[in-house]
Coordinates of C-alpha atoms and ligand atoms in Angstrom, one line a residue:
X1 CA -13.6 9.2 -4.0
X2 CA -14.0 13.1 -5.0
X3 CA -11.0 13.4 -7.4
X4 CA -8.4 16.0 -5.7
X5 CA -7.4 16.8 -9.3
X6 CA -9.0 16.7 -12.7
X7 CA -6.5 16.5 -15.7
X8 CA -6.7 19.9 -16.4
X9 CA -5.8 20.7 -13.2
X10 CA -3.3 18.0 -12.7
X11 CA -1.2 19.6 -16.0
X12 CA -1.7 23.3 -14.0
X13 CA -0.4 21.6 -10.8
X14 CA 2.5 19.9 -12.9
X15 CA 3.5 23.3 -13.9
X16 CA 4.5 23.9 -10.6
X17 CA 6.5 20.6 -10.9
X18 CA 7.6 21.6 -14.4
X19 CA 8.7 24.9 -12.1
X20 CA 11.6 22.7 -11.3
X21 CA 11.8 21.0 -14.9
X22 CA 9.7 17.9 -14.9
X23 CA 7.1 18.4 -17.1
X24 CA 7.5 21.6 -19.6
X25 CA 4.6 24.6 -19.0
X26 CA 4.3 25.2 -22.5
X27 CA 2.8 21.4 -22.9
X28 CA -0.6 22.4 -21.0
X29 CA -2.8 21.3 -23.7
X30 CA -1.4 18.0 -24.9
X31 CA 0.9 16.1 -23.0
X32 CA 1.0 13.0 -25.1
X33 CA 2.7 15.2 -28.1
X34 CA 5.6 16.1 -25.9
X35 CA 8.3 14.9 -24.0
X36 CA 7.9 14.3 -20.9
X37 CA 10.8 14.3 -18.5
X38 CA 11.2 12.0 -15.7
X39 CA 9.5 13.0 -12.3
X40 CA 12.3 13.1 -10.0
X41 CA 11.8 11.1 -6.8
X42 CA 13.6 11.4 -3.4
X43 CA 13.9 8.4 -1.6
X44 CA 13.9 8.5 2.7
X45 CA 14.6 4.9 4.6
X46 CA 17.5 3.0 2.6
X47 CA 16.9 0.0 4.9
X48 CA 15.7 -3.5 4.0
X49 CA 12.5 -2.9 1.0
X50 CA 14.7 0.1 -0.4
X51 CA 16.6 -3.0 -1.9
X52 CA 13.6 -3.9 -3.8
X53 CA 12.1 -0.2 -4.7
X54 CA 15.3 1.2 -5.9
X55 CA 15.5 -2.0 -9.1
X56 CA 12.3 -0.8 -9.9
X57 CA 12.1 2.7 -9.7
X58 CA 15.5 3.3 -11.0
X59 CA 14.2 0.8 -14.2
X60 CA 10.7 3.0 -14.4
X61 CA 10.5 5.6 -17.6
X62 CA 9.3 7.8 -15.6
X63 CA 11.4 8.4 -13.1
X64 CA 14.7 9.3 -11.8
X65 CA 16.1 8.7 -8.2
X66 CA 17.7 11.7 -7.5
X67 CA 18.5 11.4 -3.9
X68 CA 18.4 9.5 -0.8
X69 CA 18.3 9.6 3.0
X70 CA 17.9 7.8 6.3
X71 CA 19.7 8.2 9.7
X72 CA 21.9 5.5 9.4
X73 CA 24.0 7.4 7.0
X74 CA 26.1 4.7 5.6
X75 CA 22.4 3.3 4.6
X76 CA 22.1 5.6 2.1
X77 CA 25.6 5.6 1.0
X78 CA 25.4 2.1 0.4
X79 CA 22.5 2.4 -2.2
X80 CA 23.1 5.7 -3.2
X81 CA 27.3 3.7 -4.7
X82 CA 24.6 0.6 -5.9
X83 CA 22.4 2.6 -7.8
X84 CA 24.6 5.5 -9.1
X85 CA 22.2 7.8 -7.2
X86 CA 24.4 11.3 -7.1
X87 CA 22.8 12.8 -3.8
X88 CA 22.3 11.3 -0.5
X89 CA 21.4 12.7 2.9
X90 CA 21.5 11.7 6.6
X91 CA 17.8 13.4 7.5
X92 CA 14.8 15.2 5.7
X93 CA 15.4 18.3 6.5
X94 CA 18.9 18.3 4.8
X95 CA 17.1 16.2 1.8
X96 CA 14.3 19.0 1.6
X97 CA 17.2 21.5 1.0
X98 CA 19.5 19.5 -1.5
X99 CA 18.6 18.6 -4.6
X100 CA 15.2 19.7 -5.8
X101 CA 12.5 16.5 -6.4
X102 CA 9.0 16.0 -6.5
X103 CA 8.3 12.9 -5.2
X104 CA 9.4 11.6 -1.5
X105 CA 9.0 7.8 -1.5
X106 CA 9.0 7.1 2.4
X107 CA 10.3 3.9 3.5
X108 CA 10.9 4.3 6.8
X109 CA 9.7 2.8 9.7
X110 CA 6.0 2.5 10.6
X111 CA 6.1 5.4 13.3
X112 CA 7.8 7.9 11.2
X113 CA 5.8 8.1 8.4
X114 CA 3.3 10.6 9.8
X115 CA 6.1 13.0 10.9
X116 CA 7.7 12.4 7.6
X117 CA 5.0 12.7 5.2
X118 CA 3.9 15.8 7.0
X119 CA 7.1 17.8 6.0
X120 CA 7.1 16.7 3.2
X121 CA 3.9 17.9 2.0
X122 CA 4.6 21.1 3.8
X123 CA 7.5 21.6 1.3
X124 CA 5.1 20.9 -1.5
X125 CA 6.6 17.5 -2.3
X126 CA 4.1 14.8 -4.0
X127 CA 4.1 11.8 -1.4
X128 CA 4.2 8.0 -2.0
X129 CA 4.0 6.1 1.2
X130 CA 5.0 2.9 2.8
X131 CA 1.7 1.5 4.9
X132 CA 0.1 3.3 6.9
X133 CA 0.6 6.1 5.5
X134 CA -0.1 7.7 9.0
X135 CA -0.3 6.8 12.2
X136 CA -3.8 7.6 13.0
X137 CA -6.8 7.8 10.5
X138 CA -7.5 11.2 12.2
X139 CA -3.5 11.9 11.3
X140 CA -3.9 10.5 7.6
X141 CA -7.0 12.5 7.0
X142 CA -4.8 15.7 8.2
X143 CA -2.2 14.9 5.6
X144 CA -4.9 14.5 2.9
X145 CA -6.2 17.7 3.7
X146 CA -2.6 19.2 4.2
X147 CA -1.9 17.8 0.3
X148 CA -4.7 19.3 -0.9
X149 CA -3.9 22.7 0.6
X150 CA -0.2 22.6 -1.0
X151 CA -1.4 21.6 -4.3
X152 CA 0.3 18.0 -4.6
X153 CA -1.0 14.8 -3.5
X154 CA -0.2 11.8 -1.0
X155 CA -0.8 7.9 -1.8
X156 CA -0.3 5.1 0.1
X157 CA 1.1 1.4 -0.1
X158 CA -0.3 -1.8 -0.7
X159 CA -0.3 -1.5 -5.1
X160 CA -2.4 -4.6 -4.4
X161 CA -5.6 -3.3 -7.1
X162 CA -3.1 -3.3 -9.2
X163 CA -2.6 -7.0 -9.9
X164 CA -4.5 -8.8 -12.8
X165 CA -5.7 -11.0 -10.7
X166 CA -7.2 -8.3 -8.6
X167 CA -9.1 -6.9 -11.6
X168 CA -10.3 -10.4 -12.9
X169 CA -12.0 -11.1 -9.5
X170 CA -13.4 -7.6 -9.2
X171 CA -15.1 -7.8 -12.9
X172 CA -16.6 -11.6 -11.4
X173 CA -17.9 -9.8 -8.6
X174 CA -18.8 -6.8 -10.4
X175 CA -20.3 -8.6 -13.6
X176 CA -22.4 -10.7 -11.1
X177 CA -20.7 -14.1 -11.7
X178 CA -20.8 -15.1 -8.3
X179 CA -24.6 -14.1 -7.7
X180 CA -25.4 -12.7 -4.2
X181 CA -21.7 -12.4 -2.6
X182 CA -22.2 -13.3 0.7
X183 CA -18.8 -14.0 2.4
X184 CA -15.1 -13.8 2.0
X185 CA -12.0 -14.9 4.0
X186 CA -8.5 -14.1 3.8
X187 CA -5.3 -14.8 5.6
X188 CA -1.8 -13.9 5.4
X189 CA 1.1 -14.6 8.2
X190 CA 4.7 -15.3 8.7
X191 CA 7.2 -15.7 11.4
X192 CA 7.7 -12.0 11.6
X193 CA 11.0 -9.9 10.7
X194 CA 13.5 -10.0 12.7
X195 CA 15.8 -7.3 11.2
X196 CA 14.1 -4.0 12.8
X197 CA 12.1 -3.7 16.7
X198 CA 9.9 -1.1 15.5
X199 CA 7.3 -3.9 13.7
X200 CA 7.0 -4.8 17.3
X201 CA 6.8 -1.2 18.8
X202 CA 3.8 0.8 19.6
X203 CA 2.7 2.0 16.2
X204 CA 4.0 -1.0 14.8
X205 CA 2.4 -4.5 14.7
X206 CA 1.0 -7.3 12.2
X207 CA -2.0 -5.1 11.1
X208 CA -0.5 -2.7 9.8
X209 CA 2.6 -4.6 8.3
X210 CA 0.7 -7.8 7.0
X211 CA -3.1 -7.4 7.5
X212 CA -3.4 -4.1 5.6
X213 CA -2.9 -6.2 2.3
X214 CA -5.9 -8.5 2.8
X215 CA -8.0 -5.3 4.0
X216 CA -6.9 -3.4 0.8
X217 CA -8.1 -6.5 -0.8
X218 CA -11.4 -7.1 0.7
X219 CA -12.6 -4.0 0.8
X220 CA -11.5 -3.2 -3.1
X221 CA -13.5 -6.5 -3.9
X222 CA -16.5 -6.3 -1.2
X223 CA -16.6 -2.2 -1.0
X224 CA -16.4 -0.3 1.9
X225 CA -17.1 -1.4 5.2
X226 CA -19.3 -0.3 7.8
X227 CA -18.7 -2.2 11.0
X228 CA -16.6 -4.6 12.6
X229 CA -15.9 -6.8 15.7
X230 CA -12.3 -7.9 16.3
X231 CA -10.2 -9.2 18.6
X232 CA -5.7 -8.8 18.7
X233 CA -3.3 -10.0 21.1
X234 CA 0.6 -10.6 21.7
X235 CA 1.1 -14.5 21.2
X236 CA 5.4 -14.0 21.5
X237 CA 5.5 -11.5 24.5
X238 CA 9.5 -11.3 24.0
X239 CA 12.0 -11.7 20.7
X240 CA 15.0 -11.1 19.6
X241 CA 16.2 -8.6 16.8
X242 CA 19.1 -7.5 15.0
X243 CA 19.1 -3.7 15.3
X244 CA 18.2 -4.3 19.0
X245 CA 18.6 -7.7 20.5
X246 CA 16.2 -8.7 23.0
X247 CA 12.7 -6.4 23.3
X248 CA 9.6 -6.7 24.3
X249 CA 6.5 -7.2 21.8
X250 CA 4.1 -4.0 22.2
X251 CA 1.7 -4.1 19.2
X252 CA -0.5 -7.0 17.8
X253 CA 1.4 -9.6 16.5
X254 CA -2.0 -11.6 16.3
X255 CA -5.5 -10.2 15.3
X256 CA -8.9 -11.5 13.7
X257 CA -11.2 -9.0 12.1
X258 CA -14.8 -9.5 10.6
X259 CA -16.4 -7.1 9.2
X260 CA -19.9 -6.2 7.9
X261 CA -19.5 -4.6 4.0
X262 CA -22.0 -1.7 2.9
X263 CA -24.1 -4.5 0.6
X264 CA -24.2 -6.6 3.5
X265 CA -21.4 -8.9 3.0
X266 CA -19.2 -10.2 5.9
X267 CA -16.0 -10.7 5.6
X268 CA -13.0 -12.3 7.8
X269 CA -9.1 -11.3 7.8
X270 CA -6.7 -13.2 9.6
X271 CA -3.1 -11.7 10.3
X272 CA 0.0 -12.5 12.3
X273 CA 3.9 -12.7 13.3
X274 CA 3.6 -16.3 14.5
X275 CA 2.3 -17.9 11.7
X276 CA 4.7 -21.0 10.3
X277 CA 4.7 -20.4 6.5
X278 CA 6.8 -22.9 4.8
X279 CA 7.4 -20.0 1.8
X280 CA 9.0 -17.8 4.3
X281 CA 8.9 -14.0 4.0
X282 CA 9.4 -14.1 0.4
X283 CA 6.3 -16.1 0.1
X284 CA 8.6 -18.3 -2.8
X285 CA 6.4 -21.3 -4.3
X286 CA 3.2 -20.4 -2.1
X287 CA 0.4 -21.9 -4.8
X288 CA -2.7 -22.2 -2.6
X289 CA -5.7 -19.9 -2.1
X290 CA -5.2 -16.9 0.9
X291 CA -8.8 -15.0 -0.4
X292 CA -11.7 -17.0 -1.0
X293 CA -15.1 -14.9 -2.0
X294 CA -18.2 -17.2 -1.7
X295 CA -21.4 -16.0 -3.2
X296 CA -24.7 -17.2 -4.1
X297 CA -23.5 -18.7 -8.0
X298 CA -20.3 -18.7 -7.4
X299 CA -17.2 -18.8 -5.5
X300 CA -13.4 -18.2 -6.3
X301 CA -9.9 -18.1 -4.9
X302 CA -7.3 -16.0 -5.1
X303 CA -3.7 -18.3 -5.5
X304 CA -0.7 -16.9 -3.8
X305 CA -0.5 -14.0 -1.3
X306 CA -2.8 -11.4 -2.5
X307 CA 0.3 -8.8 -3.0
X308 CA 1.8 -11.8 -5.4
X309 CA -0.9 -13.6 -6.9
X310 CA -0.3 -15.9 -9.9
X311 CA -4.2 -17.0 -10.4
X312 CA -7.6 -17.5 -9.6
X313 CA -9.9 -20.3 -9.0
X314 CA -13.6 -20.0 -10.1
X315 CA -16.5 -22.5 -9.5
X316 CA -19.9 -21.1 -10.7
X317 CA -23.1 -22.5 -11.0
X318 CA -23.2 -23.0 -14.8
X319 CA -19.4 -24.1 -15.0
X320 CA -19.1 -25.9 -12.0
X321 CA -15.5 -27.8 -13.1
X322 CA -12.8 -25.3 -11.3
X323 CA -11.1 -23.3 -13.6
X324 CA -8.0 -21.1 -13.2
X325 CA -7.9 -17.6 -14.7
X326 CA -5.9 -14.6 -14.7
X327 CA -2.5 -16.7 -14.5
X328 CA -0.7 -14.0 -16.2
X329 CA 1.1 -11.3 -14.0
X330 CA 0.9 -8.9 -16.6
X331 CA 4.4 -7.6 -15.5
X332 CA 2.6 -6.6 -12.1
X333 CA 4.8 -6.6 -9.2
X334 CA 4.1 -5.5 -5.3
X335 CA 6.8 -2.8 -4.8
X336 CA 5.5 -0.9 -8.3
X337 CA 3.1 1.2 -6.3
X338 CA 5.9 4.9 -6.3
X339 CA 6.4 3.8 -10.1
X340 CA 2.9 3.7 -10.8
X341 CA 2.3 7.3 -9.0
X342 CA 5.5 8.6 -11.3
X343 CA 3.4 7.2 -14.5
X344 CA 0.3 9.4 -13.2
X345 CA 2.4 12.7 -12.8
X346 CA 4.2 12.1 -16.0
X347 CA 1.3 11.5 -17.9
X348 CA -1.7 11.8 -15.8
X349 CA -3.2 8.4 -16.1
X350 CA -5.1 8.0 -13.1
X351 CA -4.3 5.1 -10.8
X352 CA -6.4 2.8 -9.4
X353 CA -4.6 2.9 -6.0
X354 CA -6.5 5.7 -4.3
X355 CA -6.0 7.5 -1.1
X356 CA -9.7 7.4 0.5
X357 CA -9.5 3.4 -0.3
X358 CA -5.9 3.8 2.2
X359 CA -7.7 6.0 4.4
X360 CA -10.6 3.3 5.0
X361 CA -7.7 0.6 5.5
X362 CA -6.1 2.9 8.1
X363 CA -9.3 3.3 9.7
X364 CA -9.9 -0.3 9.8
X365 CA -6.9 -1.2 11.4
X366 CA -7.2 1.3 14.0
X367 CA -10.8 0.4 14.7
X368 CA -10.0 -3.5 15.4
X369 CA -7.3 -2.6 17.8
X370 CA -10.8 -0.1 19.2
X371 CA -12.7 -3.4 18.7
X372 CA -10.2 -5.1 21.2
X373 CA -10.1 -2.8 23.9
X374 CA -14.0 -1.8 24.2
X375 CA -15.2 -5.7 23.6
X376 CA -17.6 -4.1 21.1
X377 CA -18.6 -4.0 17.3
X378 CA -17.1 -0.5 16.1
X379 CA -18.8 1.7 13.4
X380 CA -16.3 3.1 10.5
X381 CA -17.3 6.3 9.2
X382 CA -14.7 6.3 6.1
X383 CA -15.7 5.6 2.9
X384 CA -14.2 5.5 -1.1
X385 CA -15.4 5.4 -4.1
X386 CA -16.4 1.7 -5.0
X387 CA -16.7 -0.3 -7.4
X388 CA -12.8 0.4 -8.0
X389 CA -12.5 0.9 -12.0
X390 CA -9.6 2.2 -14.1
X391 CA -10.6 5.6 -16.1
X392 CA -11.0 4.2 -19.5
Ligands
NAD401 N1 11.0 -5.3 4.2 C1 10.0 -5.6 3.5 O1 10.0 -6.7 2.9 C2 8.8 -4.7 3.3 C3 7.9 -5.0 2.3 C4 6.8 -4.2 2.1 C5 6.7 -3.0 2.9 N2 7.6 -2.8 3.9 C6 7.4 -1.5 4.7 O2 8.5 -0.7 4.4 C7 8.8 0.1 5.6 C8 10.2 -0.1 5.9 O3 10.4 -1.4 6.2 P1 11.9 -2.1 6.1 O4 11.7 -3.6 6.3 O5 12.6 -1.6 4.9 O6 12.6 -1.5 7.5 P2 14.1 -1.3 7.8 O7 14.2 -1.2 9.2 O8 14.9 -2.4 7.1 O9 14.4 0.1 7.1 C9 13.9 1.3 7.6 C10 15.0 2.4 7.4 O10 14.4 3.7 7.7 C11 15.4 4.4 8.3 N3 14.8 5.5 9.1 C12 14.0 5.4 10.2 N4 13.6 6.6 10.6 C13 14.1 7.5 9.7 C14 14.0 8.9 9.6 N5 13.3 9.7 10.5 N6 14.7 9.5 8.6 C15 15.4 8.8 7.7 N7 15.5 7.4 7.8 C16 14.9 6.8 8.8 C17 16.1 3.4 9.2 O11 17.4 3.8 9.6 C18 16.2 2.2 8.3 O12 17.4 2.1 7.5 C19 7.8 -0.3 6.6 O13 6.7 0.6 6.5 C20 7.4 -1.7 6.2 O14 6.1 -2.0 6.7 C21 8.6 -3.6 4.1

């Protein structure tokens, strides 16, 4: 991925952040000597994962919730009394003219974060996104390119390279542990939500909700894709939610991708809202393998749902006894990717979450639903920049 900004340009683009107090001018050439003040994030959607965002943001060094919003007023309210937030806001528009922040957290539903994302940027905010973090890859490329034109960046969710165990399987792969990697699998499913319709709405579905993990996943481990075949479906034509009773299911809740990696590797994600999963939404207790990569030395498995993993599994041709690594979370948890973007525009440290890798995903998921309709193998044209490594 071509870096949008360098340091030296990220500390002359936090000046116009430190415009509005976050980061002082004068501390251009060395940040590390100074203080650095907390990066002030605005949070839109108050609704069910804004319970577990808010513990961690409002816990992170780096930042400080300043405001909140979502059109169910009382929403925001609510979390604004929990987490002795001072401003809160029943739309963006009237968040974009309160209190000054610089980074909108959007965690709203899947069909808004396009529109949202888009004003944001407009008003030169900094963007962490719930997935997608656009509706379209044609839309998410248009945001990228609308960042890069106001001077600030956008990311998007899953923080899944992030996990230890993430980094343990990609040095295996990397360091050639495995041999020849040849195939992977990975799998991840529940019963569905059954708070909000709009999972179920066009622009909604499993792929985006669930599947978007296990392609972050694959594709940070196997690299970028370049085809795939895929076939999605409804299996539950008709459920029942809370914020709207009875509805009819629009978008996937059922979808099988493979897909052909640049080194020739095929891979194969299963997703969906109709899967019994006896560790429920929360995933509690779930100890067995959901990502398996096979190679020509070596295989391993991931244990636990990719976004929280608590090992890995590793057979190789030299040790063949199963061993399990990485069994330390390293304090890694799935909702720390809006901390993790606070730590970079606080102190610059790069993060490994990147938005070409979230651009590819999009692409992906957009391209199986493609795959469905045409009864074809589809040809991806995004790309980032793999192997995935921390800057030293
Ligand atoms: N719930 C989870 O466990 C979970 C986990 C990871 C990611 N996510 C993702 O987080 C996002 C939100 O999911 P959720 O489960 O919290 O949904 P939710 O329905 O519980 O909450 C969404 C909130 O956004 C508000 N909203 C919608 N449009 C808005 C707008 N234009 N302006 C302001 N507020 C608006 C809604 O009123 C609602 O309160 C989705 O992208 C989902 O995929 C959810």
């Amino acid at each position: 991925m071509k870096n949008l900004i360098n340091r030296r340009d990220f500390l002359s683009s936090a000046a116009i952040v430190g415009a509005a107090g976050t980061i002082l001018a004068s501390d251009k050439q060395d940040v590390s000597k100074h203080e650095i003040q907390k990066i002030r994030v605005g949070i839109i959607g108050c609704g069910s994962v804004s319970g577990v965002y808010l513990p961690h943001l409002t816990n992170s060094p780096y930042a400080e919730v300043v405001s909140l919003c979502d059109i169910k007023s009382e929403r925001a309210e609510h979390r604004a009394n929990t987490f002795h937030v001072q401003n809160f806001y029943p739309n963006i528009e009237a968040m974009l003219a309160g209190v000054p922040f610089d980074l909108l957290v959007n965690l709203t539903d899947m069909q808004e974060h396009g529109k949202l994302n888009r004003l944001a940027l407009t008003a030169k905010k900094f963007v962490w996104s719930e997935k997608p973090m656009a509706n379209t890859y044609s839309e998410g490329r248009e945001l990228h390119d609308l960042a890069v034109r106001s001077g600030v960046r956008i990311w998007g969710a899953p923080a899944v390279v992030n996990s230890p165990q993430f980094v343990y399987m990609s040095q295996q792969i990397q360091s050639n542990a495995l041999g020849r990697v040849a195939a992977a699998h990975a799998h991840y499913g529940h019963e569905g939500p059954d708070w909000s319709a709009f999972f179920y709405e066009k622009g909604g579905g499993s792929l985006p909700d669930l599947g978007v993990y296990n392609i972050a996943t694959i594709t940070g481990l196997l690299g970028p894709a370049k085809s795939l075949v895929a076939m999605v479906n409804v299996v539950t034509p008709e459920r029942h939610v809370r914020d709207k009773g009875s509805i009819q299911v629009i978008a996937e809740d059922n979808a099988m991708i493979i897909m052909e990696h640049q080194n020739h590797a095929l891979s194969h994600i299963q997703c969906g809202f109709n899967y019994f999963d006896p560790y429920g939404h929360a995933g509690t207790g779930q100890d067995r393998p959901t990502i398996s990569i096979v190679g020509s030395e070596g295989n391993m498995h991931m244990i636990g749902y990719d976004w929280s993993p608590f090992g890995v599994d590793i057979q190789t041709k030299s040790n063949e006894k199963t061993r399990r690594e990485a069994t330390d979370a390293g304090g890694y948890v799935w909702e720390e990717g809006a901390s993790t973007i606070c730590e970079y525009l606080a102190t610059g440290k790069e993060p490994l979450i990147n938005t070409e890798h979230a651009l590819h995903v999009l692409e992906i998921i957009e391209a199986a639903r493609l795959s469905q309709v045409e009864g074809k193998r589809i040809p991806l044209k995004s790309t980032f920049k793999w192997p995935m490594r921390n800057k030293p």
